[in-house]
CSV table of C-alpha atoms in Angstrom, one decimal:
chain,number,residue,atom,x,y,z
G,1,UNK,CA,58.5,42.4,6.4
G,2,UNK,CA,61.6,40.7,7.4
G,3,UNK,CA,63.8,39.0,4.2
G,4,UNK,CA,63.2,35.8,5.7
G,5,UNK,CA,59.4,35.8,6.0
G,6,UNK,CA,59.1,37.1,2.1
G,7,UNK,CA,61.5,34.3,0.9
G,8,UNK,CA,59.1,31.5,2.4
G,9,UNK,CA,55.7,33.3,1.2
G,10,UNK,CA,57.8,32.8,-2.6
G,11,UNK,CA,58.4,29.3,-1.6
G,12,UNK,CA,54.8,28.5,-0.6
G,13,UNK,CA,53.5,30.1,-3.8
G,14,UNK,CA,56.0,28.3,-6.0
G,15,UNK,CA,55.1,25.3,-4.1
G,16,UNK,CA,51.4,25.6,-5.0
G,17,UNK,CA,52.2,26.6,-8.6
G,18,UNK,CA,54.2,23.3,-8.8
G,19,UNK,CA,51.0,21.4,-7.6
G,20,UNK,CA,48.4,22.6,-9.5
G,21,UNK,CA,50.0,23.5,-12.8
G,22,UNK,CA,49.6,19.7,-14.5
G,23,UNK,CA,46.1,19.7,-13.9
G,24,UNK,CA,45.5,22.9,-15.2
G,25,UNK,CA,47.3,22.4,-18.1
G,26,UNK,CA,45.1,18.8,-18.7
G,27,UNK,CA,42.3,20.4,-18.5
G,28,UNK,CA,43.4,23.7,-20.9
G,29,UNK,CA,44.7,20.4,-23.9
G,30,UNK,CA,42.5,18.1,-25.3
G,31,UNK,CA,39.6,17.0,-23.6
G,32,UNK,CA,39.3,12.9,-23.2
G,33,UNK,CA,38.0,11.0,-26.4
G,34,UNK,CA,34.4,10.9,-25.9
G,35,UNK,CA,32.5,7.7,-27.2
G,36,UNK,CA,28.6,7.9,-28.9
G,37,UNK,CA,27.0,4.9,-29.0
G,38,UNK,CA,25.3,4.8,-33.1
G,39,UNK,CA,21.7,5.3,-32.8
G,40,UNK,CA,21.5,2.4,-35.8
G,41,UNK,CA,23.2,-0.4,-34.1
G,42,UNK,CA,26.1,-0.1,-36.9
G,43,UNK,CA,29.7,-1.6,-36.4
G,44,UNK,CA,31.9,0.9,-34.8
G,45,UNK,CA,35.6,1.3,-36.0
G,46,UNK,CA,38.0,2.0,-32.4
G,47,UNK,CA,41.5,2.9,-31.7
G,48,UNK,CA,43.5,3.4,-28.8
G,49,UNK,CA,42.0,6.8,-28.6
G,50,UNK,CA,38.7,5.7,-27.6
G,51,UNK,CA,38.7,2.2,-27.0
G,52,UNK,CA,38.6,3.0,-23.1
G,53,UNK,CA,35.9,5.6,-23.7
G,54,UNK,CA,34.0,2.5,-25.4
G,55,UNK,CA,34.6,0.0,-22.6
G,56,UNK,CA,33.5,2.8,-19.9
G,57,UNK,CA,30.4,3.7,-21.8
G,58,UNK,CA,28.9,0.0,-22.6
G,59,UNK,CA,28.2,-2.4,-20.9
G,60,UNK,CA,28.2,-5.2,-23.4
G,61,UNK,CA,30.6,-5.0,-26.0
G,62,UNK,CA,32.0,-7.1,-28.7
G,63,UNK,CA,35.0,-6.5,-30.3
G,64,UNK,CA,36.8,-7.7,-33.5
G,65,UNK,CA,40.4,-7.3,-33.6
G,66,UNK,CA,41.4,-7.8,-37.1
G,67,UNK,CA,44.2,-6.8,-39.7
G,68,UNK,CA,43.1,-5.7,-43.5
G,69,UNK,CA,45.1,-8.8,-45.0
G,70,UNK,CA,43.5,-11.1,-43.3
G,71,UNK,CA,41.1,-13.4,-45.5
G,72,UNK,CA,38.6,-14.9,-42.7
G,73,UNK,CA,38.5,-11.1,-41.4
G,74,UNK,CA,37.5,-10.5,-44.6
G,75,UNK,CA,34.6,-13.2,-44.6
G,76,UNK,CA,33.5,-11.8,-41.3
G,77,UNK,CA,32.5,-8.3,-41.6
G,78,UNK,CA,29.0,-8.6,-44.1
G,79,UNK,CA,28.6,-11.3,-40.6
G,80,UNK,CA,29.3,-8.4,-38.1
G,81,UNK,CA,27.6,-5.9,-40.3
G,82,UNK,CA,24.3,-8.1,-39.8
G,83,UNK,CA,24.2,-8.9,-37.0
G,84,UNK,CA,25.4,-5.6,-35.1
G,85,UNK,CA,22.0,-3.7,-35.6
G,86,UNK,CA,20.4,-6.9,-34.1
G,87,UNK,CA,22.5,-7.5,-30.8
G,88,UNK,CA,22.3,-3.2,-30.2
G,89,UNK,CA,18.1,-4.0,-30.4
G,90,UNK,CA,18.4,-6.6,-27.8
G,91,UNK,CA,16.3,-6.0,-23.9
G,92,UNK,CA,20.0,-6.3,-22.9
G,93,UNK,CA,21.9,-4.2,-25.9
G,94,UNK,CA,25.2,-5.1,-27.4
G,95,UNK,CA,27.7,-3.1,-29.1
G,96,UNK,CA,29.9,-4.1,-32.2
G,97,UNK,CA,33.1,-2.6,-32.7
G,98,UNK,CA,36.5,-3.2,-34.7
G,99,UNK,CA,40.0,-2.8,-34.3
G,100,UNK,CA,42.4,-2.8,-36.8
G,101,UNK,CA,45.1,-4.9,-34.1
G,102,UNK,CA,47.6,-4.8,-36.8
G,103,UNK,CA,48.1,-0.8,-36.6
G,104,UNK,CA,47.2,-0.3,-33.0
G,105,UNK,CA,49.3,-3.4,-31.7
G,106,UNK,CA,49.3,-2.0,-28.1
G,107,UNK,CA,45.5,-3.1,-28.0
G,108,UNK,CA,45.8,-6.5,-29.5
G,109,UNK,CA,48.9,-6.9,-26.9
G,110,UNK,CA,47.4,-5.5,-24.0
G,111,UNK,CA,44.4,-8.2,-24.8
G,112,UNK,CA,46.5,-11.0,-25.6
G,113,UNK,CA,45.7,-10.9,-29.2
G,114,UNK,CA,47.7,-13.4,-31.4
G,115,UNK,CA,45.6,-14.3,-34.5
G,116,UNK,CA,42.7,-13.0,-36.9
G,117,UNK,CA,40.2,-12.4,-36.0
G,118,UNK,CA,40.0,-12.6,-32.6
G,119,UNK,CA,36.4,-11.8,-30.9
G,120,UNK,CA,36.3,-10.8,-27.9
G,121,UNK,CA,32.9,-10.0,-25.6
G,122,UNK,CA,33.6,-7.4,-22.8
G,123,UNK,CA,31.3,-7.4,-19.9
G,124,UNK,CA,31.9,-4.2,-17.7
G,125,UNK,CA,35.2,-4.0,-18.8
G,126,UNK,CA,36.2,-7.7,-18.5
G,127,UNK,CA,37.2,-9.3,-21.4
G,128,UNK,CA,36.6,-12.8,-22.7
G,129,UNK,CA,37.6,-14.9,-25.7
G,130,UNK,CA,34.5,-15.8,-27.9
G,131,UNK,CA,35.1,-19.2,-30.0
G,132,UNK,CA,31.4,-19.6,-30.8
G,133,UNK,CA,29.7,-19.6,-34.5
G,134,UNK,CA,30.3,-16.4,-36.7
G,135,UNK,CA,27.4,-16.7,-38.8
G,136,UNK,CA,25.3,-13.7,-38.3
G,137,UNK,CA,22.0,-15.2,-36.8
G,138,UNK,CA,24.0,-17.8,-34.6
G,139,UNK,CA,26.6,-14.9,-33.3
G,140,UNK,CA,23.4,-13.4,-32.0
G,141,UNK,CA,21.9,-16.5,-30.6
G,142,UNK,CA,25.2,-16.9,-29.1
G,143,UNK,CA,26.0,-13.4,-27.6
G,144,UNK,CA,22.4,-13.4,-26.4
G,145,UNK,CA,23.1,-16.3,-23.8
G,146,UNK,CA,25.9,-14.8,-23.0
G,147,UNK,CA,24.5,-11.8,-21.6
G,148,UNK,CA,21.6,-13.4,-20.3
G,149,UNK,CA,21.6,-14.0,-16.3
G,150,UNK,CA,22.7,-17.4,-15.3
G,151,UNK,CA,19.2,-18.5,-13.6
G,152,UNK,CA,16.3,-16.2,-15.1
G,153,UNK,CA,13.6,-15.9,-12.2
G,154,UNK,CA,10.0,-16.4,-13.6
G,155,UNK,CA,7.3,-14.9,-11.9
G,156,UNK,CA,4.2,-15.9,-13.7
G,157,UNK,CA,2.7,-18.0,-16.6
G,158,UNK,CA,3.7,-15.2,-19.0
G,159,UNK,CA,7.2,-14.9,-18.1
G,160,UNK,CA,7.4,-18.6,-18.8
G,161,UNK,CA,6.4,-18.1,-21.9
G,162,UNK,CA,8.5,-14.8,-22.7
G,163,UNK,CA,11.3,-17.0,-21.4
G,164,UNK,CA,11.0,-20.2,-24.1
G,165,UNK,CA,10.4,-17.8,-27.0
G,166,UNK,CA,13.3,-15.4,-26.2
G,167,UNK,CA,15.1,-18.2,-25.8
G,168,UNK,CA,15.1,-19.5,-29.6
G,169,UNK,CA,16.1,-23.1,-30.5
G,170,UNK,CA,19.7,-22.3,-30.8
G,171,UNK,CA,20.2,-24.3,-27.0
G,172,UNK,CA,18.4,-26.4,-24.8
G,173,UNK,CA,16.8,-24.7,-21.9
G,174,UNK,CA,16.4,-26.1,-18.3
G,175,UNK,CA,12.6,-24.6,-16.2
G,176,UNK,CA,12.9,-25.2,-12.5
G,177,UNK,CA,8.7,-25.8,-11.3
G,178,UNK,CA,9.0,-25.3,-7.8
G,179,UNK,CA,13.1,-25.4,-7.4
G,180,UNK,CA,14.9,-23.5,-5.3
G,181,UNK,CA,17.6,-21.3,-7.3
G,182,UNK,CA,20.4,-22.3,-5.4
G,183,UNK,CA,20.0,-25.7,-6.2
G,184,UNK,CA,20.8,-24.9,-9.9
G,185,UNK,CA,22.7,-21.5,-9.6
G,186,UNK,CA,26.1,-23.6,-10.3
G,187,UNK,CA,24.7,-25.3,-12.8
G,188,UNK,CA,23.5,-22.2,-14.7
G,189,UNK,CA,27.2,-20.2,-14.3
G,190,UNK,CA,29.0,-23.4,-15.4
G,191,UNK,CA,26.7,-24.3,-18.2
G,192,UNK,CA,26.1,-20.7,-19.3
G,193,UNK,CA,27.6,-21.0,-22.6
G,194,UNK,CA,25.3,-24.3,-23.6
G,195,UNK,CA,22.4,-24.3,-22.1
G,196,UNK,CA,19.4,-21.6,-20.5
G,197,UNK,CA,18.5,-21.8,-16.6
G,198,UNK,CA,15.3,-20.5,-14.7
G,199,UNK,CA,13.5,-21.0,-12.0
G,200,UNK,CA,9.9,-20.5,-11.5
G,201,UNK,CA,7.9,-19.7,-8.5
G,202,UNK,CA,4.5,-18.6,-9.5
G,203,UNK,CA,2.5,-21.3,-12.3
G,204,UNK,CA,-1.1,-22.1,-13.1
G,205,UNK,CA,-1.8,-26.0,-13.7
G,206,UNK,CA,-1.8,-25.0,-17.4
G,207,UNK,CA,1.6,-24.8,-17.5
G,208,UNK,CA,1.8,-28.2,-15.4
G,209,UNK,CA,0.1,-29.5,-18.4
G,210,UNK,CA,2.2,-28.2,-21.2
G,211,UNK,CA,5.2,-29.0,-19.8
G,212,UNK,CA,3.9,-32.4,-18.9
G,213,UNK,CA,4.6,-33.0,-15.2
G,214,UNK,CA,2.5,-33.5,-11.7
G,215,UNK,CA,4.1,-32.7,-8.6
G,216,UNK,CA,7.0,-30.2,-7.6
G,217,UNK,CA,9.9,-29.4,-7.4
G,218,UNK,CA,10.1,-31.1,-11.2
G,219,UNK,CA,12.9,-29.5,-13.4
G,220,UNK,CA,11.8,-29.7,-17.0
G,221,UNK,CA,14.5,-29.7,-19.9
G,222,UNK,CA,13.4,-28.9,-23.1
G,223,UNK,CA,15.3,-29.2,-26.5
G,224,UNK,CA,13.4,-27.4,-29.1
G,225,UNK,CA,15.5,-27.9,-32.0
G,226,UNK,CA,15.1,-31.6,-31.5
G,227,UNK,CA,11.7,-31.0,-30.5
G,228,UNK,CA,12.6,-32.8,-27.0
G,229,UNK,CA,11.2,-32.9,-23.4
G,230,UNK,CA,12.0,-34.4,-20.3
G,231,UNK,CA,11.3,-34.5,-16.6
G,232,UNK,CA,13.6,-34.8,-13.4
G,233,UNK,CA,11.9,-34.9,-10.0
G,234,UNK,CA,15.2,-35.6,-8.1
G,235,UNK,CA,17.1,-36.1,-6.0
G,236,UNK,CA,18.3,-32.4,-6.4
G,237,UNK,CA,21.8,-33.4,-4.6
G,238,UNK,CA,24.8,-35.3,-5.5
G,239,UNK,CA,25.7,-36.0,-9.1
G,240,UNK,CA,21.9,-37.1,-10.1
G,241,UNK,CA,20.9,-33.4,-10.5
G,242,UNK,CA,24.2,-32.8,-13.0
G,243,UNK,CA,24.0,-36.0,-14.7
G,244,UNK,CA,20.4,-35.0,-16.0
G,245,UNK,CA,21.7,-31.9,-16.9
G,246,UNK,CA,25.1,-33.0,-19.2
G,247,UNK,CA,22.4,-35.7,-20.5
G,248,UNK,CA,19.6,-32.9,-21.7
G,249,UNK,CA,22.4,-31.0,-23.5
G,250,UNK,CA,22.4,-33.8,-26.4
G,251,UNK,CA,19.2,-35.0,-28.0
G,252,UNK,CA,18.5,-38.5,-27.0
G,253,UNK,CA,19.9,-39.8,-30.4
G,254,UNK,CA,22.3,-37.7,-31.7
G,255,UNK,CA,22.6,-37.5,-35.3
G,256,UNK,CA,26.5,-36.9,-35.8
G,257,UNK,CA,27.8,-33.8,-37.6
G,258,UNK,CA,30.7,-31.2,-37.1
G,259,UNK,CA,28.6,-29.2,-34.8
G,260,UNK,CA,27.2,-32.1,-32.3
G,261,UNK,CA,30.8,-34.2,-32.7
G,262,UNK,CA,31.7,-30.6,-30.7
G,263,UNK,CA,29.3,-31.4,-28.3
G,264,UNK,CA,29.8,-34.6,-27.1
G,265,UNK,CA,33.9,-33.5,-26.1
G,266,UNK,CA,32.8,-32.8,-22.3
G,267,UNK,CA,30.7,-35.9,-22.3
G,268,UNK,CA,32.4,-38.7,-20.8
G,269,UNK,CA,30.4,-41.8,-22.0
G,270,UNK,CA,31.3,-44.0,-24.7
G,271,UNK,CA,29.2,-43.7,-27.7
G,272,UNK,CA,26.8,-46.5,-29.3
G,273,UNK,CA,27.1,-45.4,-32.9
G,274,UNK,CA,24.3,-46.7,-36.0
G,275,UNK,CA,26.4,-46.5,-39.3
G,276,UNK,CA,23.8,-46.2,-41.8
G,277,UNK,CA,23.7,-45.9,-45.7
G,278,UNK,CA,21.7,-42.9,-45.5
G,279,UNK,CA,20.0,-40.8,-42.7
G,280,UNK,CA,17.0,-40.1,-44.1
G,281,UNK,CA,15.5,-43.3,-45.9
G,282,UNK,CA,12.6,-45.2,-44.5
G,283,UNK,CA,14.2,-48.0,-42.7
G,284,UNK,CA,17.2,-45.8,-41.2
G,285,UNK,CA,14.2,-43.8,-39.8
G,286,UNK,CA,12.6,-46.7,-38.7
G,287,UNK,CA,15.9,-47.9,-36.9
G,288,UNK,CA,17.1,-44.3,-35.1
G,289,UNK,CA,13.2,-44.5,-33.7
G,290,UNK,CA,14.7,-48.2,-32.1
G,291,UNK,CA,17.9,-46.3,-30.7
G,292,UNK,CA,16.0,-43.5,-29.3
G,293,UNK,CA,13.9,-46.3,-27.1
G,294,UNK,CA,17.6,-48.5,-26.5
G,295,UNK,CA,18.8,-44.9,-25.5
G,296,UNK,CA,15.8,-43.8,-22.7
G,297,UNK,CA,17.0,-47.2,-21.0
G,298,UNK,CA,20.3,-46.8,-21.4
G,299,UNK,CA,21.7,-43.4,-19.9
G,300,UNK,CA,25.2,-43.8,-19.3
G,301,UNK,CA,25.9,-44.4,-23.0
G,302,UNK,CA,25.6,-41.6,-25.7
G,303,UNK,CA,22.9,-43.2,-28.3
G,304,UNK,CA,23.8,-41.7,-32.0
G,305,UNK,CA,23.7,-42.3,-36.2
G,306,UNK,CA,25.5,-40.9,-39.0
G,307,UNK,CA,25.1,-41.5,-42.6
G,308,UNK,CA,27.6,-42.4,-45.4
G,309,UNK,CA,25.6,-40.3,-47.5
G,310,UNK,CA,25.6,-37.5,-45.1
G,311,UNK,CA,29.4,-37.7,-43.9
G,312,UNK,CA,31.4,-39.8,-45.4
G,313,UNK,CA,35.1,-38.5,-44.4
G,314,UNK,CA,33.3,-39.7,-40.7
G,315,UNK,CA,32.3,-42.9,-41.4
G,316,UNK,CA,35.2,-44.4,-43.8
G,317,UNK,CA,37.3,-45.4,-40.1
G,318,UNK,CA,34.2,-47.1,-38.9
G,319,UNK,CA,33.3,-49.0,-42.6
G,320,UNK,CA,34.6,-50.7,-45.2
G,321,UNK,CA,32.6,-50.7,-48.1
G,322,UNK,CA,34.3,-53.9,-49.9
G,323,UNK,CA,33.9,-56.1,-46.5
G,324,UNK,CA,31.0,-55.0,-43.8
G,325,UNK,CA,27.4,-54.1,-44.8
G,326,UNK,CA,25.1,-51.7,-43.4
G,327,UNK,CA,23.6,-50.5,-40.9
G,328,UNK,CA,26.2,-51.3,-38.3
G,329,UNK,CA,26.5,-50.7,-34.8
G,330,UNK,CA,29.6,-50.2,-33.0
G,331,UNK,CA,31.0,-48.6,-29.7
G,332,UNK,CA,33.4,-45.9,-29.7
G,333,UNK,CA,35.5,-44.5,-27.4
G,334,UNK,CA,35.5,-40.8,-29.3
G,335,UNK,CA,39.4,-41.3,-29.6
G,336,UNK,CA,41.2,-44.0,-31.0
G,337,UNK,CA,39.4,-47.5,-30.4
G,338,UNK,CA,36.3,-49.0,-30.9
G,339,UNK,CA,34.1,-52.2,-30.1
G,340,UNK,CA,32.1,-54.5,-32.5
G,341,UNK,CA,30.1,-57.5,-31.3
G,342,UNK,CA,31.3,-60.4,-32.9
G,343,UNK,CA,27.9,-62.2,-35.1
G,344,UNK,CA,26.5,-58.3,-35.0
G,345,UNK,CA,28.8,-56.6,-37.2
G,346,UNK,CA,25.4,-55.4,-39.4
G,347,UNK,CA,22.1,-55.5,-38.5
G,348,UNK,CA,20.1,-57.7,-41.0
G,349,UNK,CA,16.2,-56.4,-42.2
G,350,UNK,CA,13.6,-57.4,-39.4
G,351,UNK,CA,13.5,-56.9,-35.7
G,352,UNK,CA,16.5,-53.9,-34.8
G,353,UNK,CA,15.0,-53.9,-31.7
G,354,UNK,CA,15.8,-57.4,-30.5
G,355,UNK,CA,19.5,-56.8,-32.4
G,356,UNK,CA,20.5,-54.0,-30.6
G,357,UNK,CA,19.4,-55.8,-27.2
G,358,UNK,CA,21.7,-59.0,-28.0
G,359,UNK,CA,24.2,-56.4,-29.1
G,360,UNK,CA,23.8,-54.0,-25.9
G,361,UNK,CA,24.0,-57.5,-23.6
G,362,UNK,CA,27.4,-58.8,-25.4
G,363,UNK,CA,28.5,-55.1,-25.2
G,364,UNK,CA,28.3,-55.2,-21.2
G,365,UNK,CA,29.4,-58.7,-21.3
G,366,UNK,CA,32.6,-58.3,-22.6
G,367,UNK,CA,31.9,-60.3,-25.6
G,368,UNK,CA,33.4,-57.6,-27.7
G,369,UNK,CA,36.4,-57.2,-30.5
G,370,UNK,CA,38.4,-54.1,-29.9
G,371,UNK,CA,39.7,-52.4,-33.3
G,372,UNK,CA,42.0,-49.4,-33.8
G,373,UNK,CA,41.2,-46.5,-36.0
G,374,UNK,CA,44.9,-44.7,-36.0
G,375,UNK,CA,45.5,-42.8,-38.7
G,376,UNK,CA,42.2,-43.2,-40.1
G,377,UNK,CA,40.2,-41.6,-37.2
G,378,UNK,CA,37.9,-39.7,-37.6
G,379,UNK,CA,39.0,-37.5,-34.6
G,380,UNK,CA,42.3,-37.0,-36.4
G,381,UNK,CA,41.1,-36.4,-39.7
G,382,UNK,CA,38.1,-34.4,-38.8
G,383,UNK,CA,38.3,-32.1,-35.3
G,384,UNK,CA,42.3,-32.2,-35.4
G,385,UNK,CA,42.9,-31.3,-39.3
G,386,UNK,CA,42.8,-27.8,-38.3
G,387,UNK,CA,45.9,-27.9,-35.9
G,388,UNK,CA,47.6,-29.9,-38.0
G,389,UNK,CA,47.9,-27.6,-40.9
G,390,UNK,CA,48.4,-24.9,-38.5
G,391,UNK,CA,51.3,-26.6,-37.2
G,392,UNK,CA,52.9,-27.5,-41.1
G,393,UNK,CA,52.6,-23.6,-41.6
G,394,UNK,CA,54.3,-22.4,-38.7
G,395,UNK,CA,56.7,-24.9,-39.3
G,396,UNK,CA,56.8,-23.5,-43.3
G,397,UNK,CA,57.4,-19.7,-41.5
G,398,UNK,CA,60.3,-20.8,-39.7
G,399,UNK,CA,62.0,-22.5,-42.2
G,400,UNK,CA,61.7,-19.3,-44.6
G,401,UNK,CA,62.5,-17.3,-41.9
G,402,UNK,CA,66.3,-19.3,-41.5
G,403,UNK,CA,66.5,-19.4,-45.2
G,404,UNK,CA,66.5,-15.5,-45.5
G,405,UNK,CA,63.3,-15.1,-47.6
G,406,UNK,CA,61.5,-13.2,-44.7
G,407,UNK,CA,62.3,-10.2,-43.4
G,408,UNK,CA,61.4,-8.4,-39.9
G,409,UNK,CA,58.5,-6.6,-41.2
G,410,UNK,CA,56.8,-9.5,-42.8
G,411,UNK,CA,52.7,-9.9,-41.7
G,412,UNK,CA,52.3,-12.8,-39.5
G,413,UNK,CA,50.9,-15.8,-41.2
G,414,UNK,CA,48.1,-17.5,-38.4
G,415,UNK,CA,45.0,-16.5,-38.8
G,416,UNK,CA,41.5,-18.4,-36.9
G,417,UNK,CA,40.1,-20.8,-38.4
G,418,UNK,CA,36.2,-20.7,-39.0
């Protein structure tokens, strides 16, 4: 064989040796981290070995990414440790997992991680920030919706019911009797995380009957933890349909608290607000019964009551104990300013419901007085306090840090508030 002819066979072999020698060497090291999804639903500890594995094998999973100094981490895992078992149990199963983000920082970066804890729900792979309640039995009301489709289609009288008991009282839900799914797909993908969707095709008259309506299509909303139920026959076009919708995510008088104050953020309208000594006595009962009718005619105002005795941090902007009695009524803006009627500052004993009509007609009159809250709002003292002292610490961290009293390794200081 000519010189020429071996020297090119060598070539081609060396060629092919070049080619196939990484692989074989990959396969002949360690094989891939594997990851076993725990057969008891317990909370799984990842690292950058098998956090890939993790996201390839589930489809649902919900990671904390946490550092061991970290107080409200702390708090957190008996939560996680709770709930995990439940959410793996679940038709549509959801896996719990931990990273510690302050030793494997390339995970934490890669997912934008900047404070602990920081939950984070992966759907196939995608990630996205959970902000939601971390108490055990509302994480899993919570992760539940998530998960959930955005319109469930209900076939019969007993998926109906399946739907409203899976459902829980943890949100309002939203039945569509003879509505077309398109008409309320948007709805359901934009409202995922507040409300449950469905559409139903196939119904007996019972069901007509328990949910209280007589002709189709008729979308039923039903608030269970308010114990709530209404019905919209259309039109199923333009904003009607939504407006029904943002309205049915609030009961129809909303007694004010940290987690409903939360709510009303997307809602636009101004809010008619009952000051009241105490939410629960007989004739504060008698009057949020008034506001609940004053509220069915008057939809494009938020109808609502709070309590000194229940919140009084809330209701010190609105009251002044040395100089107004209660109840009072008074408009608010949800920011800074609010309205009182003048000769209506308090509702005296007798009719309320003749009061808040006079007070409602001066209201859309104009026949108001406009007042300030400033630095006693309650938005300011109550929703904002949080980035406020978040903002005097990182301000407390950079002043030590040009002082010299840090050094490069210190542990960063913001954590996530509860």
């Amino acid at each position: 064989m000519p010189p020429m002819a071996v020297d090119k066979q060598w070539l081609l072999v060396l060629f092919v040796l070049a080619f196939l020698t990484p692989a074989c060497l990959a396969s002949g090291g360690e094989e891939p981290a594997r990851f076993q999804i725990p057969r008891d639903g317990s909370v799984v500890e990842l690292d950058e070995s098998n956090f890939e594995a993790a996201l390839a094998a589930v489809d649902f999973l919900f990671v904390d990414f946490h550092a061991p100094w970290c107080g409200h981490c702390k708090r957190l895992s008996p939560q996680l440790d709770e709930a995990a078992p439940v959410l793996a149990g679940l038709s549509t199963p959801i896996v719990v997992a931990k990273v510690n983000a302050e030793k494997y920082k390339k995970l934490g970066s890669k997912y934008g991680v900047d404070g602990f804890p920081t939950l984070m729900l992966f759907d196939h792979g995608v990630p996205t920030e959970y902000t939601g309640s971390r108490k055990a039995s509302q994480l899993v009301e919570s992760l539940r919706k998530l998960v959930a489709p955005d319109v469930s289609l209900l076939m019969s009288d007993a998926a109906i019911k399946s739907f409203v008991q899976e459902a829980g009282v943890g949100f309002p839900l939203f039945i569509g009797f003879g509505v077309d799914e398109s008409s309320i797909a948007e709805y359901g993908a934009r409202y995922k995380k507040k409300a449950w969707f469905s559409t139903a095709k196939d119904f007996s008259e019972d069901m007509m009957a328990v949910y209280d309506f007589d002709k189709i299509p008729a979308l039923v909303s039903l608030n269970p933890k308010y114990n709530e139920q209404n019905v919209f026959y259309g039109p199923f076009e333009g904003t009607f349909l939504e407006d029904f919708i943002r309205q049915s995510l609030l009961p129809i008088t909303v007694p004010f608290n940290a987690e409903t104050v939360k709510m009303l953020k997307d809602d636009d309208r101004k809010v008619v607000l009952a000051v009241l000594q105490d939410e629960s006595d007989e004739t504060s009962m008698r009057l949020i019964k008034v506001l609940r009718s004053a509220a069915n005619a008057n939809h494009d105002l938020v109808f609502g009551y709070v309590g000194v005795n229940q919140w009084e941090e809330f209701t010190e902007p609105f009251h002044d104990s040395k100089s107004s009695q209660l109840p009072k009524l008074v408009v608010w803006d949800k920011d800074e300013e609010y309205e009182v009627v003048e000769g209506l500052e308090s509702l005296e004993e007798g009719d309320h419901g003749s009061q808040i009509s006079r007070f409602l007609e001066a209201y859309r009159a104009g026949r108001t007085i406009k007042k300030t809250l400033g630095r006693r709002s309650p938005t300011l003292l109550g929703m904002n306090a949080l980035y406020i002292l978040l903002f005097l610490v990182a301000v407390l961290v950079v002043l030590m840090f040009f002082s010299g009293q840090g050094d490069e390794d210190r542990q960063p200081t913001r954590a996530h508030q509860e």
